[in-house]
PDB file of N, CA and C and ligand atoms in Angstrom:
ATOM      1  N   MET R   1     -10.107   7.272   3.710  1.00 80.00           N
ATOM      2  CA  MET R   1      -9.305   8.750   3.125  1.00 80.00           C
ATOM      3  C   MET R   1      -9.973   9.664   3.159  1.00 80.00           C
ATOM      4  N   ASN R   2      -9.045  10.584   3.925  1.00 89.00           N
ATOM      5  CA  ASN R   2      -9.237  12.068   3.920  1.00 89.00           C
ATOM      6  C   ASN R   2      -9.199  12.605   2.650  1.00 89.00           C
ATOM      7  N   PRO R   3     -10.970  13.386   2.430  1.00 94.00           N
ATOM      8  CA  PRO R   3     -10.521  14.320   0.663  1.00 94.00           C
ATOM      9  C   PRO R   3      -9.393  14.558   0.396  1.00 94.00           C
ATOM     10  N   THR R   4      -9.069  14.864  -0.357  1.00 97.00           N
ATOM     11  CA  THR R   4      -7.515  15.140  -0.686  1.00 97.00           C
ATOM     12  C   THR R   4      -7.646  15.953  -2.239  1.00 97.00           C
ATOM     13  N   LEU R   5      -7.216  17.197  -1.889  1.00 98.00           N
ATOM     14  CA  LEU R   5      -7.242  18.101  -2.749  1.00 98.00           C
ATOM     15  C   LEU R   5      -5.722  18.296  -3.908  1.00 98.00           C
ATOM     16  N   ASN R   6      -5.521  17.579  -5.031  1.00 98.00           N
ATOM     17  CA  ASN R   6      -4.363  17.717  -5.333  1.00 98.00           C
ATOM     18  C   ASN R   6      -4.243  18.909  -6.592  1.00 98.00           C
ATOM     19  N   VAL R   7      -3.272  20.042  -6.048  1.00 98.00           N
ATOM     20  CA  VAL R   7      -3.152  20.527  -6.798  1.00 98.00           C
ATOM     21  C   VAL R   7      -1.830  21.143  -7.797  1.00 98.00           C
ATOM     22  N   CYS R   8      -2.424  21.089  -8.872  1.00 98.00           N
ATOM     23  CA  CYS R   8      -1.089  20.830  -9.876  1.00 98.00           C
ATOM     24  C   CYS R   8       0.205  21.897  -9.693  1.00 98.00           C
ATOM     25  N   ALA R   9       1.072  21.556  -9.312  1.00 98.00           N
ATOM     26  CA  ALA R   9       2.743  22.174  -9.343  1.00 98.00           C
ATOM     27  C   ALA R   9       3.776  22.461 -10.452  1.00 98.00           C
ATOM     28  N   ASN R  10       2.905  22.463 -11.431  1.00 97.00           N
ATOM     29  CA  ASN R  10       3.688  21.974 -12.413  1.00 97.00           C
ATOM     30  C   ASN R  10       4.172  23.717 -13.028  1.00 97.00           C
ATOM     31  N   ARG R  11       5.038  23.953 -13.547  1.00 95.00           N
ATOM     32  CA  ARG R  11       6.078  25.584 -14.147  1.00 95.00           C
ATOM     33  C   ARG R  11       6.417  24.603 -15.445  1.00 95.00           C
ATOM     34  N   ARG R  12       5.476  25.620 -16.913  1.00 90.00           N
ATOM     35  CA  ARG R  12       6.249  25.263 -17.747  1.00 90.00           C
ATOM     36  C   ARG R  12       6.769  26.525 -18.585  1.00 90.00           C
ATOM     37  N   MET R  13       7.965  26.211 -19.062  1.00 85.00           N
ATOM     38  CA  MET R  13       8.728  27.581 -18.695  1.00 85.00           C
ATOM     39  C   MET R  13       8.508  28.104 -20.362  1.00 85.00           C
ATOM     40  N   GLY R  14       7.688  29.332 -20.730  1.00 77.00           N
ATOM     41  CA  GLY R  14       7.318  30.019 -21.798  1.00 77.00           C
ATOM     42  C   GLY R  14       6.149  29.451 -22.181  1.00 77.00           C
ATOM     43  N   ALA R  15       5.429  29.044 -21.344  1.00 82.00           N
ATOM     44  CA  ALA R  15       3.920  29.001 -21.648  1.00 82.00           C
ATOM     45  C   ALA R  15       3.225  28.306 -20.370  1.00 82.00           C
ATOM     46  N   GLY R  16       1.848  28.671 -20.328  1.00 89.00           N
ATOM     47  CA  GLY R  16       0.831  28.787 -19.197  1.00 89.00           C
ATOM     48  C   GLY R  16       0.958  27.299 -18.585  1.00 89.00           C
ATOM     49  N   SER R  17       0.945  27.580 -16.790  1.00 95.00           N
ATOM     50  CA  SER R  17       0.840  26.487 -16.138  1.00 95.00           C
ATOM     51  C   SER R  17       0.208  27.404 -15.300  1.00 95.00           C
ATOM     52  N   CYS R  18      -0.079  25.958 -14.256  1.00 97.00           N
ATOM     53  CA  CYS R  18      -0.723  26.146 -12.642  1.00 97.00           C
ATOM     54  C   CYS R  18       0.646  27.117 -11.747  1.00 97.00           C
ATOM     55  N   ALA R  19       1.416  26.662 -11.375  1.00 97.00           N
ATOM     56  CA  ALA R  19       2.851  27.401 -10.961  1.00 97.00           C
ATOM     57  C   ALA R  19       2.815  29.123 -11.536  1.00 97.00           C
ATOM     58  N   GLY R  20       2.922  29.258 -12.484  1.00 95.00           N
ATOM     59  CA  GLY R  20       3.098  29.802 -13.323  1.00 95.00           C
ATOM     60  C   GLY R  20       2.173  30.980 -13.141  1.00 95.00           C
ATOM     61  N   SER R  21       0.815  30.818 -12.644  1.00 95.00           N
ATOM     62  CA  SER R  21      -0.660  31.188 -12.206  1.00 95.00           C
ATOM     63  C   SER R  21      -1.070  31.423 -10.963  1.00 95.00           C
ATOM     64  N   GLY R  22      -0.362  30.712  -9.930  1.00 96.00           N
ATOM     65  CA  GLY R  22      -0.601  31.361  -9.055  1.00 96.00           C
ATOM     66  C   GLY R  22      -0.724  29.649  -7.661  1.00 96.00           C
ATOM     67  N   SER R  23      -0.340  28.636  -8.651  1.00 97.00           N
ATOM     68  CA  SER R  23      -1.241  27.330  -7.838  1.00 97.00           C
ATOM     69  C   SER R  23      -0.549  27.222  -6.328  1.00 97.00           C
ATOM     70  N   LEU R  24       0.790  27.853  -6.092  1.00 98.00           N
ATOM     71  CA  LEU R  24       1.228  27.693  -4.959  1.00 98.00           C
ATOM     72  C   LEU R  24       0.232  28.579  -4.207  1.00 98.00           C
ATOM     73  N   ASP R  25       0.308  29.427  -4.187  1.00 98.00           N
ATOM     74  CA  ASP R  25      -0.250  30.251  -3.448  1.00 98.00           C
ATOM     75  C   ASP R  25      -1.911  30.020  -3.021  1.00 98.00           C
ATOM     76  N   LEU R  26      -2.152  29.119  -4.286  1.00 98.00           N
ATOM     77  CA  LEU R  26      -3.656  28.540  -3.803  1.00 98.00           C
ATOM     78  C   LEU R  26      -3.617  27.485  -2.592  1.00 98.00           C
ATOM     79  N   ALA R  27      -2.467  26.709  -3.124  1.00 98.00           N
ATOM     80  CA  ALA R  27      -2.215  25.519  -2.292  1.00 98.00           C
ATOM     81  C   ALA R  27      -2.419  26.596  -0.738  1.00 98.00           C
ATOM     82  N   ALA R  28      -1.324  27.508  -0.494  1.00 98.00           N
ATOM     83  CA  ALA R  28      -1.052  27.753   0.941  1.00 98.00           C
ATOM     84  C   ALA R  28      -2.467  28.764   1.732  1.00 98.00           C
ATOM     85  N   ALA R  29      -3.193  28.838   0.316  1.00 98.00           N
ATOM     86  CA  ALA R  29      -4.588  29.924   0.947  1.00 98.00           C
ATOM     87  C   ALA R  29      -5.543  28.484   1.480  1.00 98.00           C
ATOM     88  N   LEU R  30      -5.384  27.392   0.293  1.00 98.00           N
ATOM     89  CA  LEU R  30      -5.959  26.447   1.085  1.00 98.00           C
ATOM     90  C   LEU R  30      -6.196  25.534   2.364  1.00 98.00           C
ATOM     91  N   LYS R  31      -4.542  25.360   2.782  1.00 98.00           N
ATOM     92  CA  LYS R  31      -4.221  24.373   4.236  1.00 98.00           C
ATOM     93  C   LYS R  31      -4.844  25.811   4.892  1.00 98.00           C
ATOM     94  N   ALA R  32      -4.803  27.093   4.621  1.00 98.00           N
ATOM     95  CA  ALA R  32      -5.074  27.775   5.110  1.00 98.00           C
ATOM     96  C   ALA R  32      -6.306  27.799   6.253  1.00 98.00           C
ATOM     97  N   GLU R  33      -7.334  27.697   4.581  1.00 98.00           N
ATOM     98  CA  GLU R  33      -9.164  28.198   5.174  1.00 98.00           C
ATOM     99  C   GLU R  33      -9.395  26.848   5.658  1.00 98.00           C
ATOM    100  N   ILE R  34      -9.007  25.349   4.873  1.00 98.00           N
ATOM    101  CA  ILE R  34      -9.245  23.826   5.511  1.00 98.00           C
ATOM    102  C   ILE R  34      -8.771  23.999   7.272  1.00 98.00           C
ATOM    103  N   ALA R  35      -8.160  24.739   7.491  1.00 98.00           N
ATOM    104  CA  ALA R  35      -7.250  24.975   8.873  1.00 98.00           C
ATOM    105  C   ALA R  35      -8.738  25.903   9.835  1.00 98.00           C
ATOM    106  N   ARG R  36      -8.963  26.625   9.348  1.00 98.00           N
ATOM    107  CA  ARG R  36      -9.858  27.580   9.165  1.00 98.00           C
ATOM    108  C   ARG R  36     -11.364  27.105   9.531  1.00 98.00           C
ATOM    109  N   ARG R  37     -11.340  25.606   8.590  1.00 97.00           N
ATOM    110  CA  ARG R  37     -12.939  25.237   8.721  1.00 97.00           C
ATOM    111  C   ARG R  37     -13.337  23.797   9.621  1.00 97.00           C
ATOM    112  N   ASN R  38     -11.391  23.829  10.137  1.00 97.00           N
ATOM    113  CA  ASN R  38     -11.380  22.746  10.842  1.00 97.00           C
ATOM    114  C   ASN R  38     -11.890  21.793  10.347  1.00 97.00           C
ATOM    115  N   LEU R  39     -11.582  21.173   8.805  1.00 97.00           N
ATOM    116  CA  LEU R  39     -12.218  20.198   7.797  1.00 97.00           C
ATOM    117  C   LEU R  39     -10.943  19.092   8.567  1.00 97.00           C
ATOM    118  N   ALA R  40     -10.812  18.115   8.528  1.00 96.00           N
ATOM    119  CA  ALA R  40      -9.788  17.197   7.860  1.00 96.00           C
ATOM    120  C   ALA R  40      -9.504  16.201   6.824  1.00 96.00           C
ATOM    121  N   TRP R  41      -9.145  17.456   5.595  1.00 97.00           N
ATOM    122  CA  TRP R  41      -8.715  17.462   4.202  1.00 97.00           C
ATOM    123  C   TRP R  41      -7.013  17.762   3.908  1.00 97.00           C
ATOM    124  N   ASP R  42      -6.971  16.984   3.276  1.00 98.00           N
ATOM    125  CA  ASP R  42      -5.333  17.328   2.626  1.00 98.00           C
ATOM    126  C   ASP R  42      -4.887  17.815   1.871  1.00 98.00           C
ATOM    127  N   VAL R  43      -3.909  18.909   1.475  1.00 98.00           N
ATOM    128  CA  VAL R  43      -3.663  19.915   0.287  1.00 98.00           C
ATOM    129  C   VAL R  43      -2.803  18.793  -0.284  1.00 98.00           C
ATOM    130  N   ARG R  44      -2.353  18.315  -1.339  1.00 98.00           N
ATOM    131  CA  ARG R  44      -0.992  17.810  -2.354  1.00 98.00           C
ATOM    132  C   ARG R  44      -0.646  18.609  -3.128  1.00 98.00           C
ATOM    133  N   LEU R  45       0.726  18.707  -2.971  1.00 98.00           N
ATOM    134  CA  LEU R  45       0.924  19.471  -4.954  1.00 98.00           C
ATOM    135  C   LEU R  45       1.318  17.781  -5.834  1.00 98.00           C
ATOM    136  N   SER R  46       0.558  18.130  -7.181  1.00 98.00           N
ATOM    137  CA  SER R  46       0.581  17.498  -8.027  1.00 98.00           C
ATOM    138  C   SER R  46       1.358  17.600  -8.850  1.00 98.00           C
ATOM    139  N   PRO R  47       1.735  16.416  -9.862  1.00 98.00           N
ATOM    140  CA  PRO R  47       2.486  16.955 -11.221  1.00 98.00           C
ATOM    141  C   PRO R  47       1.609  17.312 -12.129  1.00 98.00           C
ATOM    142  N   CYS R  48       1.126  17.726 -13.676  1.00 97.00           N
ATOM    143  CA  CYS R  48       0.547  18.412 -14.742  1.00 97.00           C
ATOM    144  C   CYS R  48      -0.637  17.311 -14.476  1.00 97.00           C
ATOM    145  N   LEU R  49      -1.818  18.394 -14.612  1.00 97.00           N
ATOM    146  CA  LEU R  49      -2.776  17.752 -14.553  1.00 97.00           C
ATOM    147  C   LEU R  49      -3.563  17.695 -16.110  1.00 97.00           C
ATOM    148  N   ALA R  50      -2.459  18.076 -17.243  1.00 96.00           N
ATOM    149  CA  ALA R  50      -3.471  17.888 -18.466  1.00 96.00           C
ATOM    150  C   ALA R  50      -3.982  19.127 -19.060  1.00 96.00           C
ATOM    151  N   HIS R  51      -3.872  20.474 -18.469  1.00 96.00           N
ATOM    152  CA  HIS R  51      -4.900  21.834 -18.525  1.00 96.00           C
ATOM    153  C   HIS R  51      -4.591  22.556 -18.512  1.00 96.00           C
ATOM    154  N   CYS R  52      -3.405  22.799 -18.584  1.00 95.00           N
ATOM    155  CA  CYS R  52      -2.389  23.925 -18.421  1.00 95.00           C
ATOM    156  C   CYS R  52      -2.769  24.788 -18.573  1.00 95.00           C
ATOM    157  N   GLY R  53      -3.759  25.131 -19.869  1.00 93.00           N
ATOM    158  CA  GLY R  53      -3.702  26.921 -20.187  1.00 93.00           C
ATOM    159  C   GLY R  53      -5.076  27.365 -19.115  1.00 93.00           C
ATOM    160  N   GLN R  54      -5.835  26.275 -18.575  1.00 95.00           N
ATOM    161  CA  GLN R  54      -6.502  26.466 -18.000  1.00 95.00           C
ATOM    162  C   GLN R  54      -6.469  26.820 -16.051  1.00 95.00           C
ATOM    163  N   GLY R  55      -5.098  26.613 -15.872  1.00 96.00           N
ATOM    164  CA  GLY R  55      -4.918  26.802 -14.517  1.00 96.00           C
ATOM    165  C   GLY R  55      -5.192  28.222 -13.794  1.00 96.00           C
ATOM    166  N   PRO R  56      -5.161  27.905 -12.591  1.00 97.00           N
ATOM    167  CA  PRO R  56      -4.664  26.622 -11.927  1.00 97.00           C
ATOM    168  C   PRO R  56      -5.722  25.480 -11.427  1.00 97.00           C
ATOM    169  N   ASN R  57      -5.337  24.718 -11.861  1.00 98.00           N
ATOM    170  CA  ASN R  57      -6.445  23.520 -11.600  1.00 98.00           C
ATOM    171  C   ASN R  57      -5.683  22.329 -10.571  1.00 98.00           C
ATOM    172  N   LEU R  58      -6.475  21.513 -10.090  1.00 98.00           N
ATOM    173  CA  LEU R  58      -7.017  20.807  -9.143  1.00 98.00           C
ATOM    174  C   LEU R  58      -7.833  19.898  -9.873  1.00 98.00           C
ATOM    175  N   LYS R  59      -7.273  18.726  -8.718  1.00 98.00           N
ATOM    176  CA  LYS R  59      -8.440  17.020  -8.963  1.00 98.00           C
ATOM    177  C   LYS R  59      -8.743  16.733  -7.352  1.00 98.00           C
ATOM    178  N   ALA R  60      -9.831  17.157  -6.952  1.00 97.00           N
ATOM    179  CA  ALA R  60     -10.424  16.499  -5.681  1.00 97.00           C
ATOM    180  C   ALA R  60     -10.764  14.724  -5.844  1.00 97.00           C
ATOM    181  N   ALA R  61      -9.760  14.587  -4.879  1.00 95.00           N
ATOM    182  CA  ALA R  61     -10.431  12.834  -4.446  1.00 95.00           C
ATOM    183  C   ALA R  61     -10.832  13.225  -3.311  1.00 95.00           C
ATOM    184  N   PRO R  62     -11.109  11.710  -2.869  1.00 92.00           N
ATOM    185  CA  PRO R  62     -11.956  10.709  -4.059  1.00 92.00           C
ATOM    186  C   PRO R  62     -13.592  11.161  -4.914  1.00 92.00           C
ATOM    187  N   GLY R  63     -13.035  11.043  -5.761  1.00 90.00           N
ATOM    188  CA  GLY R  63     -14.524  10.809  -6.630  1.00 90.00           C
ATOM    189  C   GLY R  63     -14.704  12.770  -7.227  1.00 90.00           C
ATOM    190  N   GLY R  64     -13.997  13.309  -6.639  1.00 89.00           N
ATOM    191  CA  GLY R  64     -13.845  14.909  -6.907  1.00 89.00           C
ATOM    192  C   GLY R  64     -14.030  15.253  -7.928  1.00 89.00           C
ATOM    193  N   PRO R  65     -14.700  16.781  -8.675  1.00 94.00           N
ATOM    194  CA  PRO R  65     -14.240  17.036  -9.659  1.00 94.00           C
ATOM    195  C   PRO R  65     -12.830  17.544 -10.024  1.00 94.00           C
ATOM    196  N   MET R  66     -12.757  17.836 -11.607  1.00 97.00           N
ATOM    197  CA  MET R  66     -11.531  18.819 -12.016  1.00 97.00           C
ATOM    198  C   MET R  66     -11.414  19.885 -11.564  1.00 97.00           C
ATOM    199  N   LEU R  67     -10.781  20.520 -11.289  1.00 98.00           N
ATOM    200  CA  LEU R  67     -11.663  21.870 -11.356  1.00 98.00           C
ATOM    201  C   LEU R  67     -10.632  22.975 -12.102  1.00 98.00           C
ATOM    202  N   HIS R  68     -10.768  24.306 -12.558  1.00 98.00           N
ATOM    203  CA  HIS R  68      -9.643  24.758 -13.245  1.00 98.00           C
ATOM    204  C   HIS R  68      -9.969  26.061 -13.032  1.00 98.00           C
ATOM    205  N   GLY R  69      -9.364  27.065 -13.042  1.00 97.00           N
ATOM    206  CA  GLY R  69      -9.566  28.203 -13.232  1.00 97.00           C
ATOM    207  C   GLY R  69      -9.232  28.326 -11.746  1.00 97.00           C
ATOM    208  N   CYS R  70      -8.776  27.831 -10.766  1.00 97.00           N
ATOM    209  CA  CYS R  70      -9.342  28.098  -9.060  1.00 97.00           C
ATOM    210  C   CYS R  70      -7.976  29.399  -8.795  1.00 97.00           C
ATOM    211  N   THR R  71      -8.477  30.159  -8.513  1.00 95.00           N
ATOM    212  CA  THR R  71      -7.887  31.516  -7.532  1.00 95.00           C
ATOM    213  C   THR R  71      -8.451  31.411  -6.078  1.00 95.00           C
ATOM    214  N   ASP R  72      -9.542  31.275  -5.710  1.00 98.00           N
ATOM    215  CA  ASP R  72     -10.200  31.905  -4.717  1.00 98.00           C
ATOM    216  C   ASP R  72     -10.380  30.629  -3.793  1.00 98.00           C
ATOM    217  N   ALA R  73      -9.563  30.334  -2.579  1.00 98.00           N
ATOM    218  CA  ALA R  73      -9.745  29.196  -2.182  1.00 98.00           C
ATOM    219  C   ALA R  73     -10.889  28.711  -1.136  1.00 98.00           C
ATOM    220  N   VAL R  74     -11.129  30.311  -1.056  1.00 98.00           N
ATOM    221  CA  VAL R  74     -13.047  30.131  -0.257  1.00 98.00           C
ATOM    222  C   VAL R  74     -13.861  29.426  -1.362  1.00 98.00           C
ATOM    223  N   ALA R  75     -13.896  29.765  -2.308  1.00 98.00           N
ATOM    224  CA  ALA R  75     -14.662  29.334  -3.016  1.00 98.00           C
ATOM    225  C   ALA R  75     -14.458  28.158  -3.885  1.00 98.00           C
ATOM    226  N   VAL R  76     -12.905  27.623  -4.092  1.00 98.00           N
ATOM    227  CA  VAL R  76     -13.358  26.537  -3.951  1.00 98.00           C
ATOM    228  C   VAL R  76     -14.197  25.215  -2.981  1.00 98.00           C
ATOM    229  N   LEU R  77     -13.285  25.596  -1.594  1.00 98.00           N
ATOM    230  CA  LEU R  77     -14.195  24.912  -0.738  1.00 98.00           C
ATOM    231  C   LEU R  77     -15.688  24.829  -0.551  1.00 98.00           C
ATOM    232  N   ASP R  78     -15.938  26.445  -0.913  1.00 97.00           N
ATOM    233  CA  ASP R  78     -17.487  26.278  -0.838  1.00 97.00           C
ATOM    234  C   ASP R  78     -18.352  25.381  -1.790  1.00 97.00           C
ATOM    235  N   GLN R  79     -17.681  25.034  -3.000  1.00 96.00           N
ATOM    236  CA  GLN R  79     -18.245  24.409  -4.445  1.00 96.00           C
ATOM    237  C   GLN R  79     -17.918  22.776  -3.883  1.00 96.00           C
ATOM    238  N   LEU R  80     -16.360  22.679  -3.201  1.00 96.00           N
ATOM    239  CA  LEU R  80     -16.489  21.404  -2.453  1.00 96.00           C
ATOM    240  C   LEU R  80     -17.337  20.433  -1.921  1.00 96.00           C
ATOM    241  N   GLN R  81     -17.205  21.317  -0.581  1.00 95.00           N
ATOM    242  CA  GLN R  81     -18.499  21.687   0.170  1.00 95.00           C
ATOM    243  C   GLN R  81     -19.684  20.604   0.026  1.00 95.00           C
ATOM    244  N   GLN R  82     -20.463  21.793  -1.046  1.00 93.00           N
ATOM    245  CA  GLN R  82     -21.513  21.745  -1.347  1.00 93.00           C
ATOM    246  C   GLN R  82     -22.150  20.202  -2.017  1.00 93.00           C
ATOM    247  N   GLU R  83     -20.942  19.921  -3.533  1.00 90.00           N
ATOM    248  CA  GLU R  83     -21.179  19.181  -4.128  1.00 90.00           C
ATOM    249  C   GLU R  83     -20.594  17.465  -3.338  1.00 90.00           C
ATOM    250  N   TRP R  84     -19.811  17.415  -1.926  1.00 86.00           N
ATOM    251  CA  TRP R  84     -20.061  16.082  -1.351  1.00 86.00           C
ATOM    252  C   TRP R  84     -20.993  15.883  -0.278  1.00 86.00           C
ATOM    253  N   ARG R  85     -21.286  17.288  -0.213  1.00 82.00           N
ATOM    254  CA  ARG R  85     -23.102  17.178   0.698  1.00 82.00           C
ATOM    255  C   ARG R  85     -23.831  16.284  -0.193  1.00 82.00           C
ATOM    256  N   ARG R  86     -24.305  16.404  -1.388  1.00 75.00           N
ATOM    257  CA  ARG R  86     -24.916  15.767  -1.964  1.00 75.00           C
ATOM    258  C   ARG R  86     -24.909  14.341  -2.486  1.00 75.00           C
ATOM    259  N   LYS R  87     -23.299  14.024  -2.346  1.00 67.00           N
ATOM    260  CA  LYS R  87     -23.448  12.340  -2.789  1.00 67.00           C
ATOM    261  C   LYS R  87     -23.482  11.624  -1.701  1.00 67.00           C
TER     262      LYS R  87
HETATM  263  S1  LIG B 101       0.663  22.985 -15.733  1.00 51.07           S
HETATM  264 FE1  LIG B 101      -1.233  22.045 -14.253  1.00 51.07          FE
HETATM  265  S2  LIG B 101      -2.113  21.286 -15.523  1.00 51.07           S
HETATM  266 FE2  LIG B 101      -0.380  21.289 -16.510  1.00 51.07          FE
END
């Protein structure tokens, strides 16, 4: 199974949400940066991950962390590559 970044794409009207905080742009930036790094990783849009006020949120799988406040695709991938290298 390729590593998969499940990016919350939920939008909540009148409340904080990941899509309202830029998660769709983040997903596109992650796909571009993954391609630039030539990684066999997938990016999927996910339903609400139940941390709406902390978005954009993503859950890395398999066994990866839940990340909050993700606005920088480069920083997200740097962090995940370091974490997965340690395992
Ligand atoms: S809207 Fe993204 S965690 Fe709920």
